[in-house]
Amino acid sequence: MKPNRIVAALQLAPASVYYSALFGAPLLVLVAYSFYTTENFDFVPEFTLDNYVTAWTSEVYRTYFIRTLRISAITAAVIAVVAFFYSYVITYTLRAHRSLLYFFVLVSMFGGYLVRIYAWRSIFGTEGIANSALMSTGIIAEPLDLLRNGEFAIIIAMINFYLPLGILPIYAAMQNVGPGQIEAAQDLGSSRLGAAGKIVLPLALRGVTVAFVFTFIATAAEWLTPQLLGGTEDQMIGNRIAYQFGAGFDWPLGAALAVTLVVVLAVLLGALFTVVRRWVR
Amino acid sequence: MSATPDSTSPAIELVGIEKAYGQAPAVRHLDLTIAQGEFFSLLGPSGCGKTTTLRMMAGFEFPDAGSIRLDGHDVTEVPAHRRQVNLVFQKYELFPHMTVRRNVGYGLKVRRVPRAEIDDRVDEMLETVGVGAFADRRADQLSGGQQQRVALARALVNRPRALLLDEPLSALDVKLRKRMQLELKSIQERLGTTFVYVTHDQEEALLMSDRIGIMNDGRLLQVGTPREIYGTPADPFVADFVGELNAFEVEVRKVGGRVSGVVDGSPVDVPSSASTGKRWRIAVRPERMEVGPAGRKDALHGRVTELNYLGHTLQYSVETAVGELVVRAGAGDVEREPGSAVSIWWAADAVIDLGEATP
């Protein structure tokens, strides 16, 4: 090996060792488990595809997968749009205050998950702050279903948790587009909004895609938020996986569900990247 | 395809423009009229308000007071994207994710010009500015000079009522800059478009412009042809900023029936405005001064302290009674070595009037 290759290998070593030992290896174990057979609440290393058959054909799990992808897609899309405009404003419109506004993004991550999830729990629910406030002001007479625990509550809370994860890559991508390029577009007849769509968005699209993908993956794997805000009905696939590894005592099925989720995400996001790359060209 | 004006109105009129940023005034009571088809330069040091003035013409800044008219129409409050002028930015500001062709066609596409017409006009303009061969390259794969030409094409293809240029050549190396100056001038003459050109480079302004406006400290000090600006500067700042200057004071007296300035016992010409008994400030350009053997009558006397060979000229520093003067002579002239005594004189029309000396 050439000396600079050796240096590069050494530089890569900590991350590679960490990920192969603590992520790659467990993932392989998980994949192996997904082909095991369950007998009397225990599993034996006997090859079977039954777990995947259940994971892919069961009406119940399909409902969970579809709900999960719907919740994650909506959350990630809302975050991408909100994060784009937030980054736009702090990069261009309020340029003078951008350090402070960027700091606010980081501050919003300080709160800690538990404090925030219990805050959201007190807001949503039949007797939650949202419903009681609206009822006491007379705007509504009965508690709104929308503000009870369920999909809407999960989405709103997850937008709160993951918005910083969306802002960071978009903000970083926008630093490559100078205010002068926006002025150039305006000079050529674009409105501010037109310039944002035709110049800033394509140039920051990589960042927007990364923001969408990060938040999509993170929310699709969520189980605590839906457990605490989803009520009895609107659980996500993460809850089913957690159940199979816990009270359900069916690790092979849980593993098959987890592997299926990883594969579905990989296929969907691969397709997204391909489309985006085509579109930019 | 010259841009024929709609009207006989001036291309751009600025009337009583005031602009301040917070407490700091940027432009003070500026009146300016730019004629159709004119190559007009705004010249001044950095921070003089020339770029602010240009950006007000473009619609990126709005005056605190006064009005802006384009072809006779008031556009004072019209934002940039609805003004029929285009700006060539100092840093070009091309769109890096688009090809040259798409960059140049951007303005036409936004204005919903039919596709076929866009293609024709873009191709024609790319040929005009000499980048036809790079039409399908991405903008970020071009050299500085090529980017400059694309930026020019992107603005001109829209057939603006006036083209505004903000120090467009400042990022290029000297040789390329000189070539682009001549090319810009010839493109302007060919298209007949009004150009408003902001620069701090006086040579550039003198070379290219039909008229020049000199700005300092937010004020427009003088507007005139390059000859007027250089030959008869209206203001000490203008005189000093444009070209080099030997400025000094003389005593105005009647000598032999003529009003003359007296320096070192010798009479020299003074402007007709000078009144006897006063001290007057006058100036003479280095190349308008003549240097010759000592002892000449009606001349300044001095001693050469330095002789520099500049290729096409000889440059002397001469110590005289009014201070050190810089004199330039043709390289073919007799060389006068440092230490030698010389006479310095000049023609009456070489004198620049800087007004009565303040004690």
CSV table of C-alpha atoms in Angstrom, one decimal, chain B residues 19-338:
chain,number,residue,atom,x,y,z
B,19,LYS,CA,-30.1,57.8,0.7
B,20,ALA,CA,-28.8,57.0,4.2
B,21,TYR,CA,-28.0,53.8,6.1
B,22,GLY,CA,-29.0,54.6,9.6
B,23,GLN,CA,-27.2,57.8,10.5
B,24,ALA,CA,-24.6,57.5,7.7
B,25,PRO,CA,-25.5,59.3,4.5
B,26,ALA,CA,-24.6,57.2,1.4
B,27,VAL,CA,-25.9,59.5,-1.4
B,28,ARG,CA,-26.6,63.2,-0.9
B,29,HIS,CA,-28.9,65.2,-3.1
B,30,LEU,CA,-27.9,63.7,-6.4
B,31,ASP,CA,-29.3,64.9,-9.7
B,32,LEU,CA,-28.2,63.1,-12.9
B,33,THR,CA,-29.5,62.6,-16.4
B,34,ILE,CA,-28.2,59.9,-18.6
B,35,ALA,CA,-29.0,60.1,-22.3
B,36,GLN,CA,-30.2,57.2,-24.5
B,37,GLY,CA,-27.4,55.1,-25.9
B,38,GLU,CA,-24.8,56.7,-23.7
B,39,PHE,CA,-21.8,55.0,-22.1
B,40,PHE,CA,-21.9,56.7,-18.7
B,41,SER,CA,-19.4,55.9,-15.9
B,42,LEU,CA,-19.8,56.7,-12.2
B,43,LEU,CA,-16.3,57.1,-10.9
B,44,GLY,CA,-15.1,57.5,-7.4
B,45,PRO,CA,-13.2,55.9,-4.5
B,46,SER,CA,-14.7,53.0,-2.6
B,47,GLY,CA,-17.5,54.2,-0.2
B,48,CYS,CA,-18.3,57.2,-2.3
B,49,GLY,CA,-21.9,56.1,-3.0
B,50,LYS,CA,-21.5,55.0,-6.6
B,51,THR,CA,-22.6,51.4,-6.0
B,52,THR,CA,-25.5,52.5,-3.9
B,53,THR,CA,-26.6,54.8,-6.7
B,54,LEU,CA,-26.3,52.0,-9.2
B,55,ARG,CA,-28.3,49.7,-7.0
B,56,MET,CA,-31.0,52.3,-6.7
B,57,MET,CA,-31.2,52.4,-10.5
B,58,ALA,CA,-31.4,48.6,-10.5
B,59,GLY,CA,-34.2,48.5,-7.8
B,60,PHE,CA,-32.2,46.8,-5.1
B,61,GLU,CA,-32.1,49.9,-2.9
B,62,PHE,CA,-34.8,52.6,-2.7
B,63,PRO,CA,-34.0,56.3,-2.1
B,64,ASP,CA,-35.2,58.0,1.1
B,65,ALA,CA,-36.1,61.1,-1.1
B,66,GLY,CA,-36.1,62.0,-4.7
B,67,SER,CA,-37.3,60.1,-7.8
B,68,ILE,CA,-35.9,57.8,-10.5
B,69,ARG,CA,-37.2,57.8,-14.0
B,70,LEU,CA,-36.5,55.2,-16.7
B,71,ASP,CA,-37.4,56.3,-20.2
B,72,GLY,CA,-39.5,59.0,-18.7
B,73,HIS,CA,-41.5,56.7,-16.4
B,74,ASP,CA,-41.3,57.0,-12.7
B,75,VAL,CA,-39.8,53.7,-11.3
B,76,THR,CA,-38.7,55.0,-7.9
B,77,GLU,CA,-40.8,52.3,-6.0
B,78,VAL,CA,-40.6,49.6,-8.6
B,79,PRO,CA,-38.6,46.5,-7.3
B,80,ALA,CA,-35.7,45.0,-9.3
B,81,HIS,CA,-37.6,42.1,-10.8
B,82,ARG,CA,-40.1,44.5,-12.5
B,83,ARG,CA,-37.6,47.1,-13.8
B,84,GLN,CA,-36.5,46.9,-17.4
B,85,VAL,CA,-32.8,47.3,-16.5
B,86,ASN,CA,-30.3,44.6,-15.9
B,87,LEU,CA,-27.2,44.5,-13.7
B,88,VAL,CA,-23.9,42.9,-14.3
B,89,PHE,CA,-22.6,42.0,-10.9
B,90,GLN,CA,-19.1,42.5,-9.7
B,91,LYS,CA,-18.8,38.7,-8.8
B,92,TYR,CA,-20.9,37.7,-11.9
B,93,GLU,CA,-23.3,35.6,-9.7
B,94,LEU,CA,-23.9,33.0,-12.4
B,95,PHE,CA,-26.1,30.1,-11.5
B,96,PRO,CA,-23.6,27.2,-10.9
B,97,HIS,CA,-26.1,24.4,-11.4
B,98,MET,CA,-27.1,25.6,-14.9
B,99,THR,CA,-25.4,25.5,-18.3
B,100,VAL,CA,-24.2,28.7,-19.9
B,101,ARG,CA,-27.2,28.5,-22.2
B,102,ARG,CA,-29.7,28.1,-19.4
B,103,ASN,CA,-28.0,31.0,-17.4
B,104,VAL,CA,-28.4,33.3,-20.4
B,105,GLY,CA,-31.9,32.2,-21.1
B,106,TYR,CA,-33.1,32.6,-17.5
B,107,GLY,CA,-34.5,36.1,-17.8
B,108,LEU,CA,-36.3,35.3,-21.0
B,109,LYS,CA,-37.8,32.1,-19.6
B,110,VAL,CA,-39.0,34.0,-16.5
B,111,ARG,CA,-40.7,36.5,-18.8
B,112,ARG,CA,-42.3,33.6,-20.7
B,113,VAL,CA,-40.7,34.3,-24.0
B,114,PRO,CA,-41.5,31.5,-26.5
B,115,ARG,CA,-39.0,28.6,-26.4
B,116,ALA,CA,-37.8,29.0,-30.0
B,117,GLU,CA,-37.2,32.7,-29.6
B,118,ILE,CA,-35.2,32.1,-26.4
B,119,ASP,CA,-33.0,29.7,-28.2
B,120,ASP,CA,-32.3,32.1,-31.1
B,121,ARG,CA,-31.7,35.1,-28.9
B,122,VAL,CA,-29.4,33.2,-26.5
B,123,ASP,CA,-27.3,31.8,-29.4
B,124,GLU,CA,-27.0,35.2,-31.0
B,125,MET,CA,-26.0,36.8,-27.7
B,126,LEU,CA,-23.5,34.1,-26.9
B,127,GLU,CA,-21.9,34.8,-30.3
B,128,THR,CA,-21.9,38.5,-29.7
B,129,VAL,CA,-20.0,38.2,-26.5
B,130,GLY,CA,-17.7,35.5,-27.8
B,131,VAL,CA,-18.7,32.4,-25.7
B,132,GLY,CA,-20.7,30.5,-28.3
B,133,ALA,CA,-18.3,27.5,-28.0
B,134,PHE,CA,-19.1,27.1,-24.2
B,135,ALA,CA,-22.9,27.2,-24.5
B,136,ASP,CA,-23.3,23.7,-23.0
B,137,ARG,CA,-20.7,23.9,-20.3
B,138,ARG,CA,-21.8,24.4,-16.7
B,139,ALA,CA,-21.3,27.9,-15.4
B,140,ASP,CA,-18.9,26.7,-12.7
B,141,GLN,CA,-16.6,25.2,-15.3
B,142,LEU,CA,-15.6,28.5,-16.9
B,143,SER,CA,-12.6,30.8,-16.4
B,144,GLY,CA,-13.1,34.2,-14.9
B,145,GLY,CA,-13.0,35.9,-18.3
B,146,GLN,CA,-15.6,33.5,-19.8
B,147,GLN,CA,-17.8,34.0,-16.7
B,148,GLN,CA,-17.6,37.7,-17.2
B,149,ARG,CA,-18.8,37.4,-20.8
B,150,VAL,CA,-21.6,35.0,-19.8
B,151,ALA,CA,-22.7,37.5,-17.1
B,152,LEU,CA,-22.8,40.2,-19.8
B,153,ALA,CA,-24.8,38.0,-22.2
B,154,ARG,CA,-27.2,37.0,-19.4
B,155,ALA,CA,-28.0,40.7,-18.9
B,156,LEU,CA,-28.0,41.9,-22.5
B,157,VAL,CA,-30.1,39.2,-23.9
B,158,ASN,CA,-33.1,40.7,-22.2
B,159,ARG,CA,-32.6,43.9,-24.2
B,160,PRO,CA,-32.7,46.1,-21.1
B,161,ARG,CA,-33.6,49.8,-21.3
B,162,ALA,CA,-30.2,50.3,-19.7
B,163,LEU,CA,-27.4,47.9,-18.7
B,164,LEU,CA,-25.9,48.6,-15.3
B,165,LEU,CA,-22.4,47.3,-14.6
B,166,ASP,CA,-20.9,47.2,-11.1
B,167,GLU,CA,-17.1,47.1,-11.4
B,168,PRO,CA,-17.5,44.1,-13.8
B,169,LEU,CA,-13.8,43.9,-14.7
B,170,SER,CA,-12.2,44.2,-11.3
B,171,ALA,CA,-11.7,40.5,-10.8
B,172,LEU,CA,-9.8,40.0,-14.0
B,173,ASP,CA,-6.1,40.3,-14.5
B,174,VAL,CA,-4.7,43.4,-16.1
B,175,LYS,CA,-4.2,42.1,-19.6
B,176,LEU,CA,-7.7,40.6,-19.9
B,177,ARG,CA,-9.1,43.7,-18.3
B,178,LYS,CA,-7.6,45.9,-20.9
B,179,ARG,CA,-9.0,43.7,-23.7
B,180,MET,CA,-12.5,43.5,-22.1
B,181,GLN,CA,-12.6,47.3,-21.8
B,182,LEU,CA,-12.3,47.7,-25.5
B,183,GLU,CA,-14.7,44.8,-26.2
B,184,LEU,CA,-17.3,46.2,-23.8
B,185,LYS,CA,-17.1,49.5,-25.5
B,186,SER,CA,-17.5,48.0,-29.0
B,187,ILE,CA,-20.4,45.8,-27.9
B,188,GLN,CA,-22.1,48.9,-26.4
B,189,GLU,CA,-21.6,50.8,-29.6
B,190,ARG,CA,-22.9,47.9,-31.7
B,191,LEU,CA,-26.0,47.4,-29.6
B,192,GLY,CA,-26.7,51.0,-28.9
B,193,THR,CA,-27.7,50.1,-25.3
B,194,THR,CA,-27.3,52.7,-22.6
B,195,PHE,CA,-24.5,51.5,-20.2
B,196,VAL,CA,-24.1,52.8,-16.7
B,197,TYR,CA,-20.7,51.7,-15.5
B,198,VAL,CA,-19.4,51.9,-12.0
B,199,THR,CA,-15.7,51.9,-11.4
B,200,HIS,CA,-13.0,53.2,-9.2
B,201,ASP,CA,-10.4,52.9,-12.0
B,202,GLN,CA,-10.0,56.4,-13.6
B,203,GLU,CA,-8.2,55.1,-16.6
B,204,GLU,CA,-11.0,52.6,-17.4
B,205,ALA,CA,-13.6,55.4,-17.1
B,206,LEU,CA,-11.6,57.8,-19.3
B,207,LEU,CA,-11.1,55.1,-21.9
B,208,MET,CA,-14.6,53.8,-22.2
B,209,SER,CA,-17.0,56.5,-21.3
B,210,ASP,CA,-19.0,59.1,-23.3
B,211,ARG,CA,-19.5,60.9,-20.1
B,212,ILE,CA,-18.2,60.4,-16.5
B,213,GLY,CA,-19.7,61.4,-13.2
B,214,ILE,CA,-17.3,61.8,-10.4
B,215,MET,CA,-18.5,61.0,-6.9
B,216,ASN,CA,-17.1,61.5,-3.5
B,217,ASP,CA,-18.6,61.2,0.0
B,218,GLY,CA,-22.1,60.7,-1.5
B,219,ARG,CA,-22.0,63.7,-3.7
B,220,LEU,CA,-21.8,64.0,-7.5
B,221,LEU,CA,-19.0,66.5,-8.0
B,222,GLN,CA,-18.8,66.8,-11.7
B,223,VAL,CA,-20.3,65.3,-14.8
B,224,GLY,CA,-18.6,65.7,-18.2
B,225,THR,CA,-16.8,64.1,-21.1
B,226,PRO,CA,-13.5,62.5,-20.3
B,227,ARG,CA,-11.8,65.5,-21.8
B,228,GLU,CA,-13.7,67.9,-19.6
B,229,ILE,CA,-13.1,65.9,-16.5
B,230,TYR,CA,-9.4,65.5,-17.1
B,231,GLY,CA,-8.7,69.0,-18.6
B,232,THR,CA,-11.0,71.2,-16.7
B,233,PRO,CA,-11.9,69.6,-13.4
B,234,ALA,CA,-14.5,71.6,-11.6
B,235,ASP,CA,-13.4,70.6,-8.1
B,236,PRO,CA,-10.0,70.0,-6.3
B,237,PHE,CA,-11.1,66.4,-5.5
B,238,VAL,CA,-11.9,65.7,-9.2
B,239,ALA,CA,-8.6,67.2,-10.3
B,240,ASP,CA,-6.7,65.1,-7.8
B,241,PHE,CA,-8.7,61.9,-8.3
B,242,VAL,CA,-8.5,61.8,-12.1
B,243,GLY,CA,-4.9,61.7,-13.2
B,244,GLU,CA,-1.8,63.0,-11.4
B,245,LEU,CA,-1.5,66.6,-10.5
B,246,ASN,CA,1.0,69.2,-9.5
B,247,ALA,CA,-0.9,71.6,-7.3
B,248,PHE,CA,0.6,74.8,-5.8
B,249,GLU,CA,-0.2,78.3,-4.7
B,250,VAL,CA,0.8,81.5,-6.6
B,251,GLU,CA,0.5,85.2,-5.7
B,252,VAL,CA,-1.7,87.0,-8.2
B,253,ARG,CA,-0.3,90.3,-9.4
B,254,LYS,CA,-0.3,92.6,-12.4
B,255,VAL,CA,2.9,92.1,-14.3
B,256,GLY,CA,3.5,94.3,-17.3
B,257,GLY,CA,-0.3,95.0,-17.7
B,258,ARG,CA,-1.3,91.3,-17.4
B,259,VAL,CA,-2.7,89.5,-14.4
B,260,SER,CA,-0.2,86.8,-13.6
B,261,GLY,CA,0.7,84.4,-10.9
B,262,VAL,CA,4.1,85.1,-9.5
B,263,VAL,CA,6.3,82.2,-8.4
B,264,ASP,CA,9.9,82.5,-7.4
B,265,GLY,CA,10.0,85.9,-9.1
B,266,SER,CA,8.7,84.6,-12.5
B,267,PRO,CA,5.3,85.3,-13.9
B,268,VAL,CA,3.1,82.3,-14.8
B,269,ASP,CA,-0.3,82.1,-16.4
B,270,VAL,CA,-3.3,82.0,-14.0
B,271,PRO,CA,-7.0,81.4,-14.7
B,272,SER,CA,-9.0,84.5,-15.7
B,273,SER,CA,-11.1,84.2,-12.5
B,274,ALA,CA,-8.0,85.0,-10.4
B,275,SER,CA,-8.1,88.5,-8.8
B,276,THR,CA,-5.0,90.5,-8.0
B,277,GLY,CA,-3.7,90.7,-4.5
B,278,LYS,CA,-4.9,87.2,-3.6
B,279,ARG,CA,-3.2,83.9,-3.3
B,280,TRP,CA,-4.5,81.4,-5.8
B,281,ARG,CA,-4.3,77.6,-6.1
B,282,ILE,CA,-3.5,76.2,-9.5
B,283,ALA,CA,-2.5,72.9,-10.9
B,284,VAL,CA,-0.8,71.5,-13.9
B,285,ARG,CA,-0.7,67.8,-15.1
B,286,PRO,CA,2.8,66.3,-15.1
B,287,GLU,CA,2.6,65.6,-18.9
B,288,ARG,CA,1.6,69.2,-19.7
B,289,MET,CA,4.8,70.6,-18.0
B,290,GLU,CA,7.8,71.1,-20.1
B,291,VAL,CA,11.3,70.7,-18.8
B,292,GLY,CA,14.4,72.4,-20.3
B,293,PRO,CA,17.8,73.9,-19.6
B,294,ALA,CA,18.0,76.3,-16.7
B,295,GLY,CA,17.7,80.1,-17.2
B,296,ARG,CA,14.6,80.2,-19.3
B,297,LYS,CA,12.5,83.4,-18.8
B,298,ASP,CA,9.0,83.2,-17.4
B,299,ALA,CA,9.5,79.7,-16.0
B,300,LEU,CA,9.9,77.9,-12.7
B,301,HIS,CA,13.4,77.0,-11.7
B,302,GLY,CA,14.5,73.9,-9.9
B,303,ARG,CA,16.8,71.0,-9.6
B,304,VAL,CA,16.2,67.4,-10.7
B,305,THR,CA,16.1,65.1,-7.7
B,306,GLU,CA,15.1,61.9,-9.5
B,307,LEU,CA,14.8,60.6,-13.0
B,308,ASN,CA,12.8,57.5,-13.7
B,309,TYR,CA,12.6,55.7,-17.0
B,310,LEU,CA,9.0,54.3,-17.5
B,311,GLY,CA,9.5,52.9,-21.0
B,312,HIS,CA,7.4,55.3,-23.0
B,313,THR,CA,8.1,58.3,-20.8
B,314,LEU,CA,10.7,59.9,-18.6
B,315,GLN,CA,9.5,61.0,-15.2
B,316,TYR,CA,11.3,63.7,-13.3
B,317,SER,CA,11.0,64.8,-9.7
B,318,VAL,CA,12.1,68.4,-9.6
B,319,GLU,CA,12.6,70.5,-6.4
B,320,THR,CA,11.3,74.0,-6.9
B,321,ALA,CA,10.2,77.0,-4.8
B,322,VAL,CA,6.6,75.7,-4.7
B,323,GLY,CA,7.6,72.2,-3.6
B,324,GLU,CA,8.4,69.0,-5.5
B,325,LEU,CA,6.9,68.8,-8.9
B,326,VAL,CA,6.4,65.7,-11.1
B,327,VAL,CA,7.1,66.2,-14.8
B,328,ARG,CA,6.8,63.8,-17.6
B,329,ALA,CA,8.6,64.0,-20.9
B,330,GLY,CA,8.8,61.8,-23.9
B,331,ALA,CA,11.4,59.0,-23.7
B,332,GLY,CA,13.2,60.5,-26.8
B,333,ASP,CA,13.9,63.8,-25.0
B,334,VAL,CA,17.3,64.8,-23.7
B,335,GLU,CA,17.7,63.2,-20.3
B,336,ARG,CA,18.5,65.5,-17.5
B,337,GLU,CA,20.5,63.8,-14.7
B,338,PRO,CA,19.6,64.2,-11.0
